[in-house]
XYZ file of C-alpha atoms in Angstrom:
574
model
C 0.000 0.000 0.000
C 1.415 3.385 -1.023
C 2.085 6.118 1.464
C 0.488 9.391 0.428
C 2.404 12.673 0.507
C 0.060 15.628 -0.034
C 0.979 19.280 -0.450
C -1.021 22.382 -1.311
C 0.189 25.680 -2.728
C 1.959 27.745 -0.093
C -0.143 30.799 0.840
C 1.729 34.081 0.656
C 2.417 35.653 4.002
C 1.037 39.080 3.041
C -2.453 38.902 4.496
C -5.395 36.593 5.104
C -6.472 34.716 1.986
C -9.796 34.779 0.190
C -12.186 31.917 -0.537
C -10.758 31.435 -4.027
C -7.355 30.692 -2.534
C -8.910 28.225 -0.096
C -10.800 26.204 -2.713
C -7.908 26.243 -5.176
C -5.431 24.431 -2.965
C -5.671 23.835 0.781
C -9.312 22.759 1.165
C -9.406 20.038 -1.537
C -6.055 18.768 -0.271
C -7.542 18.492 3.215
C -10.657 16.701 1.930
C -8.493 14.187 0.074
C -6.131 13.693 3.033
C -9.058 13.083 5.406
C -10.578 10.555 3.006
C -7.317 8.630 2.655
C -6.772 8.554 6.407
C -10.266 7.109 6.877
C -9.367 4.389 4.375
C -6.360 3.462 6.585
C -3.685 4.915 4.318
C -0.553 6.469 5.783
C -0.827 10.174 4.924
C 1.449 13.186 5.392
C -0.192 16.525 4.528
C 2.369 19.337 4.424
C 1.935 23.049 3.873
C 3.576 26.308 5.006
C 3.472 30.056 4.677
C 5.524 31.443 1.785
C 7.442 34.181 3.593
C 10.167 35.448 1.280
C 10.175 37.890 -1.592
C 8.764 41.354 -2.033
C 5.218 40.664 -0.704
C 6.608 40.128 2.769
C 8.897 43.162 2.663
C 6.209 45.462 1.268
C 3.585 44.312 3.773
C 5.997 44.728 6.687
C 6.981 48.197 5.467
C 3.314 49.172 5.225
C 2.780 48.128 8.843
C 6.015 49.676 10.041
C 7.408 46.514 11.663
C 10.528 44.411 10.980
C 9.865 41.819 8.313
C 10.742 38.875 10.588
C 8.269 40.093 13.201
C 5.595 40.682 10.555
C 6.034 37.165 9.156
C 5.839 35.523 12.584
C 2.604 37.346 13.399
C 1.105 36.750 9.954
C 1.944 33.041 10.091
C 0.092 32.674 13.384
C -2.878 34.650 12.040
C -3.127 32.490 8.920
C -2.730 29.281 10.922
C -5.603 30.347 13.203
C -7.880 30.754 10.179
C -6.889 27.367 8.755
C -7.530 25.781 12.143
C -10.943 27.435 12.021
C -11.588 25.749 8.668
C -10.538 22.409 10.241
C -7.616 21.938 7.857
C -5.837 18.909 9.303
C -2.248 19.594 8.247
C 0.322 17.235 9.656
C 2.564 20.272 9.679
C 2.084 23.894 8.650
C 5.576 25.301 8.450
C 7.396 28.465 7.432
C 9.621 29.000 4.413
C 11.815 31.253 6.570
C 12.809 28.229 8.665
C 16.414 27.211 9.117
C 15.549 23.809 7.642
C 14.420 25.412 4.376
C 17.493 27.641 4.231
C 19.826 24.671 4.619
C 18.096 22.528 1.997
C 17.788 25.452 -0.443
C 21.492 26.201 -0.152
C 22.290 22.499 -0.618
C 20.186 22.416 -3.787
C 21.913 25.530 -5.136
C 25.390 24.121 -4.463
C 24.546 20.834 -6.212
C 23.054 22.638 -9.216
C 26.232 24.691 -9.427
C 28.453 21.612 -9.172
C 26.502 19.995 -11.993
C 26.798 22.995 -14.308
C 23.230 24.233 -14.098
C 23.876 27.603 -12.421
C 25.702 30.473 -14.059
C 26.585 33.938 -12.746
C 25.638 36.667 -15.203
C 25.701 40.419 -15.369
C 22.241 41.790 -15.982
C 20.621 45.150 -16.447
C 18.041 45.756 -13.743
C 15.603 48.446 -12.702
C 17.077 50.868 -10.165
C 15.164 53.605 -8.340
C 17.244 56.642 -7.324
C 14.297 57.835 -5.220
C 14.439 54.622 -3.182
C 18.216 54.158 -3.392
C 17.980 50.494 -4.413
C 17.433 47.975 -7.157
C 13.786 47.049 -7.593
C 13.238 43.303 -8.038
C 9.988 41.709 -9.165
C 7.021 43.030 -7.235
C 8.790 46.251 -6.339
C 8.026 47.258 -9.934
C 4.464 47.726 -11.164
C 3.166 48.743 -14.575
C 1.163 47.699 -17.616
C 1.378 44.110 -18.872
C 2.767 44.006 -22.426
C 0.622 40.969 -23.240
C -2.880 41.887 -22.026
C -2.686 45.580 -21.113
C -3.539 45.088 -17.428
C -2.319 48.268 -15.714
C -1.587 46.767 -12.300
C 0.766 43.995 -13.432
C 3.712 43.199 -11.194
C 7.291 42.634 -12.216
C 7.144 38.873 -11.706
C 3.724 37.906 -13.060
C 0.581 39.488 -14.445
C -2.325 38.722 -12.105
C -4.753 39.142 -15.024
C -3.340 36.873 -17.745
C -0.921 34.839 -15.536
C 2.041 35.420 -17.884
C 5.393 35.348 -16.110
C 7.215 38.658 -16.515
C 10.470 40.423 -15.777
C 10.331 43.955 -14.363
C 11.900 45.310 -17.557
C 8.970 43.884 -19.580
C 6.455 46.279 -18.039
C 5.122 49.319 -19.872
C 5.190 52.602 -17.902
C 6.893 50.985 -14.890
C 6.809 52.592 -11.446
C 8.264 51.837 -8.025
C 5.920 49.924 -5.734
C 7.661 51.588 -2.791
C 7.547 55.274 -3.649
C 5.501 55.321 -6.842
C 8.392 57.023 -8.617
C 8.492 56.671 -12.401
C 12.041 58.029 -12.548
C 13.615 54.627 -12.926
C 16.991 53.681 -14.351
C 18.505 50.531 -15.740
C 21.790 49.606 -14.069
C 24.087 46.598 -14.237
C 24.305 44.060 -11.419
C 25.140 40.353 -11.060
C 22.776 37.454 -10.412
C 22.676 33.666 -10.508
C 20.747 31.991 -13.311
C 19.299 28.492 -13.347
C 20.077 27.050 -16.774
C 16.666 25.527 -17.406
C 17.354 25.418 -21.138
C 19.864 22.614 -20.495
C 17.161 20.601 -18.703
C 14.327 20.991 -21.209
C 14.726 17.553 -22.742
C 14.709 15.827 -19.364
C 11.643 17.730 -18.227
C 9.824 16.925 -21.486
C 10.585 13.221 -21.115
C 9.324 13.261 -17.534
C 6.136 15.144 -18.474
C 5.489 12.607 -21.239
C 5.820 9.868 -18.628
C 3.588 11.262 -15.866
C 1.328 14.061 -17.131
C -1.174 11.941 -19.065
C -2.604 10.959 -15.681
C -2.990 14.600 -14.601
C -6.118 16.687 -15.167
C -6.118 18.328 -18.590
C -5.722 21.764 -17.012
C -2.405 20.842 -15.379
C -0.934 18.840 -18.251
C -1.882 21.433 -20.878
C -0.230 24.267 -18.934
C 2.949 22.225 -18.470
C 3.114 21.269 -22.146
C 2.400 24.847 -23.242
C 5.406 26.048 -21.267
C 7.604 23.358 -22.732
C 6.417 24.147 -26.251
C 7.366 27.785 -25.740
C 10.772 26.635 -24.490
C 12.393 26.820 -21.070
C 14.400 29.968 -20.563
C 17.269 30.391 -18.159
C 15.920 32.316 -15.158
C 17.491 34.451 -12.497
C 17.218 32.770 -9.092
C 18.619 35.586 -6.923
C 17.299 38.980 -5.894
C 18.430 42.195 -4.208
C 16.367 41.937 -1.039
C 16.986 42.125 2.683
C 14.780 39.114 3.447
C 15.290 35.638 2.042
C 17.563 32.599 1.987
C 21.108 34.006 1.696
C 23.339 33.001 -1.175
C 25.970 30.766 0.522
C 29.250 32.556 1.061
C 31.324 29.406 0.542
C 30.119 29.142 -3.053
C 29.484 32.721 -4.199
C 31.416 35.026 -1.836
C 31.019 38.159 -3.990
C 27.244 37.841 -4.240
C 26.950 36.911 -0.572
C 28.877 40.057 0.332
C 26.382 42.094 -1.691
C 23.529 40.561 0.337
C 21.923 38.619 -2.506
C 19.183 36.176 -1.538
C 17.478 33.439 -3.504
C 14.374 34.274 -5.516
C 11.224 33.310 -3.628
C 10.127 30.992 -6.440
C 13.398 29.088 -6.073
C 13.148 28.442 -2.337
C 9.341 28.245 -1.958
C 8.839 24.802 -3.577
C 11.849 23.518 -1.640
C 9.912 24.454 1.516
C 7.699 21.408 0.959
C 10.795 19.399 1.819
C 11.873 21.930 4.436
C 8.477 21.816 6.138
C 8.631 18.023 6.210
C 11.985 18.299 7.967
C 10.456 20.828 10.392
C 7.788 18.200 11.136
C 10.369 15.449 11.614
C 12.607 17.589 13.814
C 9.746 17.881 16.316
C 10.059 14.125 16.986
C 13.311 12.926 15.378
C 13.249 9.488 17.011
C 9.960 8.571 15.343
C 9.884 10.651 12.166
C 12.118 10.319 9.124
C 11.632 13.219 6.716
C 13.885 11.740 4.056
C 11.734 8.612 3.819
C 9.050 10.836 2.255
C 11.294 12.695 -0.184
C 14.548 10.853 -0.822
C 14.270 7.550 -2.624
C 17.300 5.774 -1.080
C 15.778 6.604 2.325
C 12.538 4.805 1.446
C 10.470 7.247 -0.611
C 10.012 4.790 -3.491
C 6.617 3.744 -2.074
C 5.342 7.337 -1.764
C 2.610 8.702 -4.016
C 2.945 12.483 -4.115
C -0.133 14.599 -4.916
C -0.022 18.397 -5.231
C -2.987 20.794 -5.171
C -2.869 24.310 -6.624
C -4.610 26.930 -8.732
C -3.688 27.210 -12.382
C -1.398 30.228 -11.985
C 0.959 28.150 -9.825
C 1.100 25.178 -12.187
C 4.099 26.271 -14.333
C 6.372 26.582 -11.322
C 5.474 23.160 -9.909
C 5.075 21.194 -13.128
C 8.151 22.500 -14.946
C 10.452 24.791 -12.952
C 10.716 22.861 -9.691
C 10.991 19.446 -11.390
C 13.795 20.948 -13.501
C 15.507 22.022 -10.275
C 15.149 18.523 -8.806
C 16.541 16.929 -11.972
C 19.521 19.266 -12.086
C 20.547 18.330 -8.553
C 21.277 14.800 -9.762
C 19.991 13.340 -6.520
C 16.921 11.066 -6.286
C 14.411 13.507 -4.760
C 10.723 12.693 -5.021
C 8.845 14.432 -7.842
C 5.103 14.944 -8.042
C 3.035 11.999 -9.259
C -0.312 13.765 -9.620
C -0.869 17.496 -9.937
C -4.475 18.531 -9.254
C -4.966 21.983 -10.738
C -7.953 24.266 -10.316
C -9.359 27.151 -12.273
C -10.490 30.276 -10.447
C -13.431 30.889 -8.195
C -14.796 34.304 -9.143
C -16.900 36.708 -7.109
C -19.966 37.569 -9.180
C -17.854 37.024 -12.292
C -14.958 39.200 -11.091
C -11.704 38.010 -9.582
C -11.162 37.563 -5.881
C -8.108 39.670 -5.144
C -6.013 39.876 -2.012
C -4.377 43.089 -3.178
C -7.650 44.771 -4.186
C -9.692 43.427 -1.222
C -12.399 42.085 -3.516
C -14.572 39.192 -2.317
C -15.015 37.253 0.904
C -11.859 36.556 2.876
C -11.486 33.443 4.973
C -11.434 35.152 8.361
C -14.579 37.102 7.460
C -16.279 33.900 6.314
C -15.741 32.288 9.713
C -17.079 35.378 11.479
C -20.526 34.928 9.952
C -20.996 31.156 9.526
C -19.366 27.892 10.685
C -16.613 26.345 8.596
C -18.682 23.396 7.354
C -21.062 25.705 5.447
C -18.098 27.061 3.492
C -16.278 23.758 3.131
C -19.279 22.035 1.575
C -20.242 24.874 -0.747
C -16.708 25.430 -1.998
C -15.974 21.769 -2.734
C -19.423 21.159 -4.245
C -18.713 24.056 -6.621
C -14.964 23.618 -7.015
C -13.601 25.259 -10.205
C -12.291 22.053 -11.738
C -13.242 22.029 -15.419
C -13.667 25.797 -15.665
C -13.980 28.898 -13.524
C -16.942 28.936 -11.122
C -18.664 31.911 -9.560
C -19.454 32.681 -5.958
C -22.712 34.537 -5.454
C -24.557 34.968 -2.192
C -27.740 33.717 -3.842
C -26.078 30.472 -4.953
C -24.383 30.026 -1.593
C -27.665 30.537 0.278
C -29.585 28.135 -1.946
C -26.909 25.428 -1.587
C -26.672 25.706 2.191
C -30.436 25.732 2.670
C -31.239 22.910 0.290
C -28.326 20.493 0.701
C -27.142 21.063 4.254
C -30.201 22.325 6.143
C -33.043 20.529 4.346
C -31.485 17.340 2.988
C -28.964 16.404 5.698
C -29.682 18.471 8.790
C -33.445 18.059 8.733
C -33.112 14.297 8.194
C -30.914 13.936 11.278
C -33.094 16.126 13.451
C -36.488 14.683 12.592
C -35.343 11.044 12.837
C -33.749 11.460 16.254
C -36.401 13.824 17.626
C -39.290 11.594 16.549
C -37.627 8.426 17.854
C -36.887 10.042 21.216
C -40.458 11.243 21.492
C -42.041 7.873 20.666
C -39.434 5.304 21.807
C -37.208 7.032 24.332
C -33.474 7.681 24.268
C -32.293 4.319 22.923
C -32.305 3.012 19.374
C -35.631 1.142 19.135
C -35.893 -2.615 18.697
C -38.527 -4.442 16.709
C -39.185 -5.311 13.097
C -37.079 -7.278 10.657
C -35.632 -5.710 7.492
C -37.878 -6.147 4.499
C -37.999 -5.291 0.815
C -37.674 -1.534 1.392
C -34.566 -1.997 3.542
C -32.987 -4.391 1.025
C -33.648 -1.929 -1.767
C -32.233 0.910 0.340
C -29.081 -1.069 1.165
C -28.443 -1.778 -2.499
C -28.983 1.875 -3.421
C -26.695 3.107 -0.637
C -24.025 0.614 -1.666
C -24.156 1.777 -5.284
C -24.042 5.450 -4.347
C -21.213 4.893 -1.868
C -19.181 3.073 -4.520
C -19.710 6.062 -6.826
C -18.612 8.427 -4.048
C -15.463 6.379 -3.412
C -14.705 6.250 -7.120
C -14.927 10.026 -7.506
C -12.848 10.657 -4.391
C -10.165 8.285 -5.647
C -10.186 10.158 -8.967
C -10.008 13.539 -7.186
C -13.189 14.669 -8.921
C -14.530 16.787 -6.098
C -17.709 18.202 -7.640
C -18.773 14.709 -8.692
C -17.885 13.359 -5.247
C -20.053 16.071 -3.671
C -22.924 15.129 -5.981
C -22.581 11.472 -4.939
C -22.542 12.486 -1.265
C -25.637 14.613 -1.786
C -27.324 11.641 -3.460
C -26.532 9.490 -0.407
C -28.251 12.047 1.829
C -31.229 12.229 -0.532
C -31.633 8.449 -0.508
C -32.280 8.577 3.236
C -34.968 11.198 2.798
C -36.643 9.192 0.051
C -36.673 6.102 2.280
C -38.138 8.063 5.167
C -40.867 9.545 2.998
C -41.689 6.116 1.574
C -41.902 4.395 4.959
C -43.467 7.361 6.814
C -42.844 6.188 10.414
C -45.160 8.906 11.709
C -47.958 6.954 10.011
C -46.542 3.463 10.623
C -46.548 3.950 14.381
C -50.304 4.346 14.383
C -50.808 0.784 13.133
C -47.506 -1.123 13.500
C -45.084 0.023 16.194
C -42.437 -2.557 15.234
C -42.469 -1.382 11.629
C -41.933 2.218 12.786
C -39.088 1.055 15.041
C -37.432 -0.680 12.087
C -37.715 2.429 9.927
C -36.233 4.677 12.598
C -33.460 2.215 13.444
C -32.563 1.990 9.757
C -32.586 5.776 9.479
C -30.310 6.044 12.515
C -27.871 3.692 10.857
C -27.958 5.998 7.870
C -27.093 8.924 10.137
C -24.088 7.021 11.404
C -23.087 6.189 7.821
C -23.478 9.844 6.830
C -21.296 10.860 9.771
C -18.497 8.662 8.479
C -18.623 9.364 4.753
C -19.318 13.102 5.162
C -16.313 13.655 7.413
C -13.921 14.769 4.632
C -16.363 17.509 3.596
C -17.956 18.619 6.889
C -15.795 17.299 9.749
C -17.365 19.267 12.611
C -20.883 18.229 11.649
C -19.742 14.645 11.142
C -18.346 14.653 14.673
C -21.678 15.950 15.996
C -23.560 13.197 14.162
C -21.250 10.491 15.516
C -21.503 11.930 19.031
C -25.275 11.502 18.933
C -24.770 7.760 19.480
C -23.042 6.159 22.458
C -20.669 4.046 20.386
C -16.927 3.259 20.712
C -14.492 6.055 19.940
C -13.260 4.317 16.777
C -16.678 4.489 15.142
C -15.337 6.848 12.450
C -13.855 3.871 10.599
C -14.853 3.802 6.951
C -17.887 1.786 5.870
C -17.259 0.040 2.565
C -19.855 -0.175 -0.184
C -20.274 -3.886 0.530
C -20.788 -3.290 4.261
C -23.352 -0.585 3.501
C -25.795 -3.098 2.018
C -26.773 -4.070 5.574
C -27.225 -1.086 7.862
C -26.585 -2.650 11.274
C -23.688 -0.703 12.804
C -25.978 1.082 15.286
C -27.760 -1.777 17.090
C -31.011 -1.507 18.991
C -30.555 -0.427 22.564
C -27.758 2.041 21.743
C -28.271 5.236 23.755
C -28.529 8.415 21.693
C -29.079 12.144 22.117
C -30.588 14.709 19.782
C -27.811 17.106 18.748
C -28.393 20.835 18.284
C -29.536 21.883 14.822
C -26.675 20.991 12.495
C -27.315 23.688 9.905
C -29.417 26.790 10.457
C -31.024 28.135 7.312
C -29.794 31.401 5.855
C -32.741 33.794 5.886
C -33.608 36.458 3.342
C -32.532 39.033 5.928
C -29.177 37.270 6.307
C -28.727 37.217 2.543
C -29.357 40.935 2.210
C -27.013 41.754 5.086
C -24.197 39.699 3.512
C -24.681 41.398 0.150
C -24.687 44.794 1.819
C -21.451 44.032 3.669
C -19.497 42.309 0.916
C -21.182 43.526 -2.248
C -23.562 41.672 -4.502
C -23.977 41.510 -8.249
C -22.050 44.328 -9.937
C -24.097 47.038 -11.584
C -24.340 46.716 -15.343
């Protein structure tokens, strides 16, 4: 049985992220990790804050605090939000860690030894007003490809094209706003990706056919355009230092590695952070280094489409150039964008619902379910308050929550606080068991395939099957003429609740816990129920004590809807 290594795109340190960021990486990774753990797989889910580069320096400058202090505070703030969303990372690290610095410097030395790093003189933007070179995001201007006037010097947020600061039209300093910029000569290290193109192409041909079309097409598009040698150092005060023993001149000038060079390495660095917390029982290399045992690891990455080029082409090229057997991604799950009423969520422009705000108004499970059920897999999807309200009210409140509440409330009222005895399963129960088994097999199949919208549809169908059974059997009528028949119906429905608690856990973990807690069963009752086992619903036997939990999902009212639209904005005016 394979061990599963799971990573999601590293969130930038400069501020709390929006819902689009959540659904494009961390949340689906968490859903998948939870599912695999329930199926008794060994899972390691690793993530971290991406703390280097200009976003961190600019955000710290704006707040008037040292960048190290800003990053420490921002890391804790982001981690608190992810805890609130019940993201079950095995470790949520920091790219500014000593572990990442050491591994990044090791990678750079090996690339240099193998002839894949070259020192070059380059002409770079310099701002006399700021008294410094302006790397990447310190330069803003108009994208030469799409005309977006707020493009940054590393990438256009609108068309996702990777840029150099000198590509921008009408460039300006992101620090002072000065347009009086000069081009001066300085020295930087370049990763000679052009030398690795053939190896990367051969690897993509080997693995990418299994990937979603979105991921494989982006990787192949980059390779078709050709891999260019890219600068991997920057003139910044904050970052992984260029090692003095290898490049003393650049180290003396204070050069640091480009954030997109060290950030993917942080997946390995964060794993070492995790292992260093318990070194006697954790071996980080066994997850990443094949001679140490990583040959049985299946590595799955989750990210939005704008991150795909770096992880499908650039980082694998780095790993290949090291000439050491480091683990490369097996499956790259890419997502399109979640829009806000057709417009982009934007951290920089404060457009859309941000994750901390989401948790202020509603519990995490409302957001988790809606986002995964509408994940932007095949194309972009849109968040609207109307759609969100309708989904929560119909799927969560009416279909699942109401089923749980009315079954347990009615049984308590008519039979007391234990699962009722009486009645033997008949044709309706046999039919139900077969239907549940079929639907559960479909759910498992879609989860295994990482098709989250389809998995959500299968889960919703499982919930609906219980409601259909309840309506067909109508225990509120049965009890008037056949108490044993009503007991059978309610006992069967309670077994469905327990089943729902187990299979819904990846999507709505807090609510799943509440459903399981309704029954006085052993603590290990979260163990997965297979499709075959689901044909006979007998895991909650008669006589089991139960309680009626609080309402699982409160409906969103029209007044709530209007207040949310007023606070966050609704449909844009035409």
